[in-house]
Amino acid sequence: MDDGVSVDDLLEKVKLFLTSHNTISIASVHEKEVSAASVFYVSDINLKIYFLSFDKTLHSQHIFQNRNIAGTINKDVEDWTDIKGLQIKGHAEKLDDHQREEILNQYKEKFKYINQILDAPKNSNEQKIAQQFQAISVFIFTPNSFRLIDNSLGFGKKMELAHSGGVWKRTN
């Protein structure tokens, strides 16, 4: 573990990774049924991740039954030395209505094109998106562990954090 990266430095790397990407693949499970879905997200300074989904989707139904989920964030690359990614474990839940508006505003700030769709949809597809945006649920993904993969530092280089006792700690 003596790679010279402190917990604070690693937390900053995770925050930077979260803010510089916009799509997370989340995995959920209920009983023997698994589900994975890629969704846009916003994150906050406390490393919480917020995503939108409809209550009827399979992954939402799983979350209602089993809050434990996992996620990955990465960018497609063509060379294994360029692989950088974030693996996340934690739990998710649907936000209540009074928290929903604040997150939707953050979402509109990050994804500027949504404002145009909401204010002046250009076609029936955009009208449908605008209508659905008003009814969609907001979920919060609260991580309890992160694994940052960075092959530019060496094949399979992993730096891990776990949240325990109210603090983040290195686990490798």
PDB file of C-alpha atoms in Angstrom:
ATOM      1  CA  MET A   1       0.000   0.000   0.000  1.00  0.00           C
ATOM      2  CA  ASP A   2       2.999   2.304   0.306  1.00  0.00           C
ATOM      3  CA  ASP A   3       2.330   4.002  -3.025  1.00  0.00           C
ATOM      4  CA  GLY A   4       2.576   7.494  -1.542  1.00  0.00           C
ATOM      5  CA  VAL A   5      -1.122   8.216  -2.047  1.00  0.00           C
ATOM      6  CA  SER A   6      -2.790   9.347   1.158  1.00  0.00           C
ATOM      7  CA  VAL A   7      -6.469   8.854   1.961  1.00  0.00           C
ATOM      8  CA  ASP A   8      -7.065  12.565   1.291  1.00  0.00           C
ATOM      9  CA  ASP A   9      -5.248  12.379  -2.048  1.00  0.00           C
ATOM     10  CA  LEU A  10      -7.225   9.309  -3.040  1.00  0.00           C
ATOM     11  CA  LEU A  11     -10.509  10.974  -2.046  1.00  0.00           C
ATOM     12  CA  GLU A  12      -9.593  13.913  -4.284  1.00  0.00           C
ATOM     13  CA  LYS A  13      -8.854  11.515  -7.155  1.00  0.00           C
ATOM     14  CA  VAL A  14     -12.260   9.893  -6.654  1.00  0.00           C
ATOM     15  CA  LYS A  15     -14.002  13.299  -6.559  1.00  0.00           C
ATOM     16  CA  LEU A  16     -12.221  14.368  -9.742  1.00  0.00           C
ATOM     17  CA  PHE A  17     -13.166  11.110 -11.440  1.00  0.00           C
ATOM     18  CA  LEU A  18     -16.811  11.530 -10.422  1.00  0.00           C
ATOM     19  CA  THR A  19     -17.021  15.128 -11.617  1.00  0.00           C
ATOM     20  CA  SER A  20     -15.252  14.495 -14.924  1.00  0.00           C
ATOM     21  CA  HIS A  21     -17.613  11.719 -16.051  1.00  0.00           C
ATOM     22  CA  ASN A  22     -21.364  11.545 -16.512  1.00  0.00           C
ATOM     23  CA  THR A  23     -22.459   7.923 -16.950  1.00  0.00           C
ATOM     24  CA  ILE A  24     -22.490   5.171 -14.348  1.00  0.00           C
ATOM     25  CA  SER A  25     -23.451   1.553 -14.867  1.00  0.00           C
ATOM     26  CA  ILE A  26     -25.295   0.357 -11.801  1.00  0.00           C
ATOM     27  CA  ALA A  27     -25.857  -3.267 -10.891  1.00  0.00           C
ATOM     28  CA  SER A  28     -28.638  -4.446  -8.632  1.00  0.00           C
ATOM     29  CA  VAL A  29     -29.933  -7.778  -7.451  1.00  0.00           C
ATOM     30  CA  HIS A  30     -33.058  -9.182  -5.853  1.00  0.00           C
ATOM     31  CA  GLU A  31     -33.203 -12.848  -4.975  1.00  0.00           C
ATOM     32  CA  LYS A  32     -31.614 -14.544  -8.011  1.00  0.00           C
ATOM     33  CA  GLU A  33     -32.371 -11.831 -10.561  1.00  0.00           C
ATOM     34  CA  VAL A  34     -29.620  -9.384 -11.471  1.00  0.00           C
ATOM     35  CA  SER A  35     -29.874  -6.169 -13.432  1.00  0.00           C
ATOM     36  CA  ALA A  36     -27.463  -3.627 -14.858  1.00  0.00           C
ATOM     37  CA  ALA A  37     -28.295  -0.210 -16.270  1.00  0.00           C
ATOM     38  CA  SER A  38     -26.288   2.743 -17.491  1.00  0.00           C
ATOM     39  CA  VAL A  39     -27.606   6.096 -16.290  1.00  0.00           C
ATOM     40  CA  PHE A  40     -26.457   9.709 -16.223  1.00  0.00           C
ATOM     41  CA  TYR A  41     -25.567  11.016 -12.778  1.00  0.00           C
ATOM     42  CA  VAL A  42     -24.480  13.994 -10.729  1.00  0.00           C
ATOM     43  CA  SER A  43     -22.366  13.763  -7.597  1.00  0.00           C
ATOM     44  CA  ASP A  44     -21.710  15.935  -4.575  1.00  0.00           C
ATOM     45  CA  ILE A  45     -18.687  16.802  -2.428  1.00  0.00           C
ATOM     46  CA  ASN A  46     -19.573  13.959  -0.062  1.00  0.00           C
ATOM     47  CA  LEU A  47     -19.128  11.451  -2.911  1.00  0.00           C
ATOM     48  CA  LYS A  48     -22.838  10.675  -3.111  1.00  0.00           C
ATOM     49  CA  ILE A  49     -24.145   9.887  -6.573  1.00  0.00           C
ATOM     50  CA  TYR A  50     -27.611  10.855  -7.792  1.00  0.00           C
ATOM     51  CA  PHE A  51     -29.308   9.301 -10.792  1.00  0.00           C
ATOM     52  CA  LEU A  52     -32.734   9.418 -12.399  1.00  0.00           C
ATOM     53  CA  SER A  53     -34.911   6.420 -13.100  1.00  0.00           C
ATOM     54  CA  PHE A  54     -38.516   5.369 -13.263  1.00  0.00           C
ATOM     55  CA  ASP A  55     -39.935   3.333 -10.411  1.00  0.00           C
ATOM     56  CA  LYS A  56     -41.060   0.587 -12.811  1.00  0.00           C
ATOM     57  CA  THR A  57     -37.588  -0.218 -14.165  1.00  0.00           C
ATOM     58  CA  LEU A  58     -36.070  -3.503 -13.097  1.00  0.00           C
ATOM     59  CA  HIS A  59     -33.116  -1.888 -11.311  1.00  0.00           C
ATOM     60  CA  SER A  60     -35.456   0.461  -9.392  1.00  0.00           C
ATOM     61  CA  GLN A  61     -37.633  -2.471  -8.381  1.00  0.00           C
ATOM     62  CA  HIS A  62     -34.504  -4.261  -7.178  1.00  0.00           C
ATOM     63  CA  ILE A  63     -33.432  -1.222  -5.148  1.00  0.00           C
ATOM     64  CA  PHE A  64     -36.846  -1.109  -3.463  1.00  0.00           C
ATOM     65  CA  GLN A  65     -36.251  -4.715  -2.356  1.00  0.00           C
ATOM     66  CA  ASN A  66     -32.482  -4.686  -1.781  1.00  0.00           C
ATOM     67  CA  ARG A  67     -30.708  -1.354  -1.375  1.00  0.00           C
ATOM     68  CA  ASN A  68     -27.230  -2.828  -1.977  1.00  0.00           C
ATOM     69  CA  ILE A  69     -25.910  -1.925  -5.422  1.00  0.00           C
ATOM     70  CA  ALA A  70     -22.601  -1.635  -7.235  1.00  0.00           C
ATOM     71  CA  GLY A  71     -21.495   0.680  -9.994  1.00  0.00           C
ATOM     72  CA  THR A  72     -18.721   1.289 -12.474  1.00  0.00           C
ATOM     73  CA  ILE A  73     -17.621   4.447 -14.225  1.00  0.00           C
ATOM     74  CA  ASN A  74     -15.114   4.322 -17.039  1.00  0.00           C
ATOM     75  CA  LYS A  75     -14.337   5.587 -20.497  1.00  0.00           C
ATOM     76  CA  ASP A  76     -13.865   3.392 -23.568  1.00  0.00           C
ATOM     77  CA  VAL A  77     -10.203   3.087 -24.531  1.00  0.00           C
ATOM     78  CA  GLU A  78      -8.288   1.034 -27.070  1.00  0.00           C
ATOM     79  CA  ASP A  79      -5.091   0.355 -25.101  1.00  0.00           C
ATOM     80  CA  TRP A  80      -5.079  -1.525 -21.799  1.00  0.00           C
ATOM     81  CA  THR A  81      -2.550   0.966 -20.388  1.00  0.00           C
ATOM     82  CA  ASP A  82      -5.186   3.694 -20.766  1.00  0.00           C
ATOM     83  CA  ILE A  83      -7.783   1.891 -18.638  1.00  0.00           C
ATOM     84  CA  LYS A  84      -8.941   4.045 -15.746  1.00  0.00           C
ATOM     85  CA  GLY A  85     -12.117   3.313 -13.893  1.00  0.00           C
ATOM     86  CA  LEU A  86     -13.997   3.509 -10.671  1.00  0.00           C
ATOM     87  CA  GLN A  87     -15.717   0.538  -9.061  1.00  0.00           C
ATOM     88  CA  ILE A  88     -18.199   1.459  -6.354  1.00  0.00           C
ATOM     89  CA  LYS A  89     -20.230  -0.449  -3.779  1.00  0.00           C
ATOM     90  CA  GLY A  90     -22.900   0.985  -1.523  1.00  0.00           C
ATOM     91  CA  HIS A  91     -26.617   1.371  -1.161  1.00  0.00           C
ATOM     92  CA  ALA A  92     -29.292   3.301  -2.997  1.00  0.00           C
ATOM     93  CA  GLU A  93     -32.690   4.661  -2.195  1.00  0.00           C
ATOM     94  CA  LYS A  94     -35.286   6.910  -3.747  1.00  0.00           C
ATOM     95  CA  LEU A  95     -35.201  10.525  -2.585  1.00  0.00           C
ATOM     96  CA  ASP A  96     -38.318  12.152  -1.240  1.00  0.00           C
ATOM     97  CA  ASP A  97     -39.958  15.021  -3.130  1.00  0.00           C
ATOM     98  CA  HIS A  98     -38.421  17.908  -1.161  1.00  0.00           C
ATOM     99  CA  GLN A  99     -34.876  16.709  -2.013  1.00  0.00           C
ATOM    100  CA  ARG A 100     -35.785  15.852  -5.600  1.00  0.00           C
ATOM    101  CA  GLU A 101     -35.984  19.444  -6.914  1.00  0.00           C
ATOM    102  CA  GLU A 102     -32.502  20.365  -5.703  1.00  0.00           C
ATOM    103  CA  ILE A 103     -30.966  17.360  -7.453  1.00  0.00           C
ATOM    104  CA  LEU A 104     -32.963  17.968 -10.648  1.00  0.00           C
ATOM    105  CA  ASN A 105     -31.543  21.510 -10.690  1.00  0.00           C
ATOM    106  CA  GLN A 106     -28.007  20.116 -10.349  1.00  0.00           C
ATOM    107  CA  TYR A 107     -28.813  17.654 -13.117  1.00  0.00           C
ATOM    108  CA  LYS A 108     -29.994  20.498 -15.395  1.00  0.00           C
ATOM    109  CA  GLU A 109     -26.810  22.421 -14.592  1.00  0.00           C
ATOM    110  CA  LYS A 110     -24.554  19.514 -15.565  1.00  0.00           C
ATOM    111  CA  PHE A 111     -26.569  18.485 -18.624  1.00  0.00           C
ATOM    112  CA  LYS A 112     -27.366  21.877 -20.169  1.00  0.00           C
ATOM    113  CA  TYR A 113     -29.275  20.468 -23.150  1.00  0.00           C
ATOM    114  CA  ILE A 114     -32.063  19.344 -20.800  1.00  0.00           C
ATOM    115  CA  ASN A 115     -33.095  22.961 -20.238  1.00  0.00           C
ATOM    116  CA  GLN A 116     -33.693  23.413 -23.962  1.00  0.00           C
ATOM    117  CA  ILE A 117     -35.732  20.203 -24.095  1.00  0.00           C
ATOM    118  CA  LEU A 118     -37.796  21.256 -21.078  1.00  0.00           C
ATOM    119  CA  ASP A 119     -38.310  24.851 -22.247  1.00  0.00           C
ATOM    120  CA  ALA A 120     -38.824  24.313 -25.974  1.00  0.00           C
ATOM    121  CA  PRO A 121     -39.009  20.699 -27.159  1.00  0.00           C
ATOM    122  CA  LYS A 122     -38.302  20.482 -30.901  1.00  0.00           C
ATOM    123  CA  ASN A 123     -40.222  17.301 -31.696  1.00  0.00           C
ATOM    124  CA  SER A 124     -42.469  14.630 -30.205  1.00  0.00           C
ATOM    125  CA  ASN A 125     -39.495  12.719 -28.847  1.00  0.00           C
ATOM    126  CA  GLU A 126     -38.295  15.756 -26.899  1.00  0.00           C
ATOM    127  CA  GLN A 127     -41.865  16.439 -25.739  1.00  0.00           C
ATOM    128  CA  LYS A 128     -41.991  12.917 -24.326  1.00  0.00           C
ATOM    129  CA  ILE A 129     -38.636  13.441 -22.564  1.00  0.00           C
ATOM    130  CA  ALA A 130     -39.859  16.732 -21.078  1.00  0.00           C
ATOM    131  CA  GLN A 131     -43.026  15.097 -19.769  1.00  0.00           C
ATOM    132  CA  GLN A 132     -41.108  12.150 -18.326  1.00  0.00           C
ATOM    133  CA  PHE A 133     -38.554  14.421 -16.676  1.00  0.00           C
ATOM    134  CA  GLN A 134     -41.329  15.905 -14.562  1.00  0.00           C
ATOM    135  CA  ALA A 135     -42.354  12.452 -13.302  1.00  0.00           C
ATOM    136  CA  ILE A 136     -39.023  10.656 -13.005  1.00  0.00           C
ATOM    137  CA  SER A 137     -37.671   9.597  -9.624  1.00  0.00           C
ATOM    138  CA  VAL A 138     -34.305  10.609  -8.209  1.00  0.00           C
ATOM    139  CA  PHE A 139     -32.180   8.013  -6.454  1.00  0.00           C
ATOM    140  CA  ILE A 140     -29.199   8.533  -4.186  1.00  0.00           C
ATOM    141  CA  PHE A 141     -26.309   6.055  -4.295  1.00  0.00           C
ATOM    142  CA  THR A 142     -24.314   6.308  -1.068  1.00  0.00           C
ATOM    143  CA  PRO A 143     -20.962   4.570  -1.555  1.00  0.00           C
ATOM    144  CA  ASN A 144     -19.252   2.605   1.177  1.00  0.00           C
ATOM    145  CA  SER A 145     -16.259   1.566  -0.939  1.00  0.00           C
ATOM    146  CA  PHE A 146     -14.349   2.755  -3.976  1.00  0.00           C
ATOM    147  CA  ARG A 147     -11.748   0.980  -6.062  1.00  0.00           C
ATOM    148  CA  LEU A 148      -9.908   3.287  -8.445  1.00  0.00           C
ATOM    149  CA  ILE A 149      -8.239   1.412 -11.296  1.00  0.00           C
ATOM    150  CA  ASP A 150      -5.386   3.145 -13.143  1.00  0.00           C
ATOM    151  CA  ASN A 151      -3.392   0.979 -15.524  1.00  0.00           C
ATOM    152  CA  SER A 152      -1.196   3.962 -16.477  1.00  0.00           C
ATOM    153  CA  LEU A 153       0.475   3.380 -13.078  1.00  0.00           C
ATOM    154  CA  GLY A 154       0.989  -0.333 -13.805  1.00  0.00           C
ATOM    155  CA  PHE A 155      -1.141  -3.215 -14.977  1.00  0.00           C
ATOM    156  CA  GLY A 156      -4.002  -3.801 -12.557  1.00  0.00           C
ATOM    157  CA  LYS A 157      -3.052  -0.884 -10.289  1.00  0.00           C
ATOM    158  CA  LYS A 158      -5.842  -0.504  -7.738  1.00  0.00           C
ATOM    159  CA  MET A 159      -6.289   1.990  -4.925  1.00  0.00           C
ATOM    160  CA  GLU A 160      -9.109   1.182  -2.526  1.00  0.00           C
ATOM    161  CA  LEU A 161     -11.117   3.099   0.049  1.00  0.00           C
ATOM    162  CA  ALA A 162     -13.764   1.900   2.475  1.00  0.00           C
ATOM    163  CA  HIS A 163     -16.075   3.956   4.660  1.00  0.00           C
ATOM    164  CA  SER A 164     -16.108   2.667   8.213  1.00  0.00           C
ATOM    165  CA  GLY A 165     -16.845   4.310  11.527  1.00  0.00           C
ATOM    166  CA  GLY A 166     -17.680   7.583   9.816  1.00  0.00           C
ATOM    167  CA  VAL A 167     -14.321   7.939   8.026  1.00  0.00           C
ATOM    168  CA  TRP A 168     -12.725   6.834   4.777  1.00  0.00           C
ATOM    169  CA  LYS A 169      -9.751   4.456   5.085  1.00  0.00           C
ATOM    170  CA  ARG A 170      -7.348   2.863   2.613  1.00  0.00           C
ATOM    171  CA  THR A 171      -7.902  -0.876   2.337  1.00  0.00           C
ATOM    172  CA  ASN A 172      -4.909  -1.788   0.220  1.00  0.00           C
TER     173      ASN A 172
END
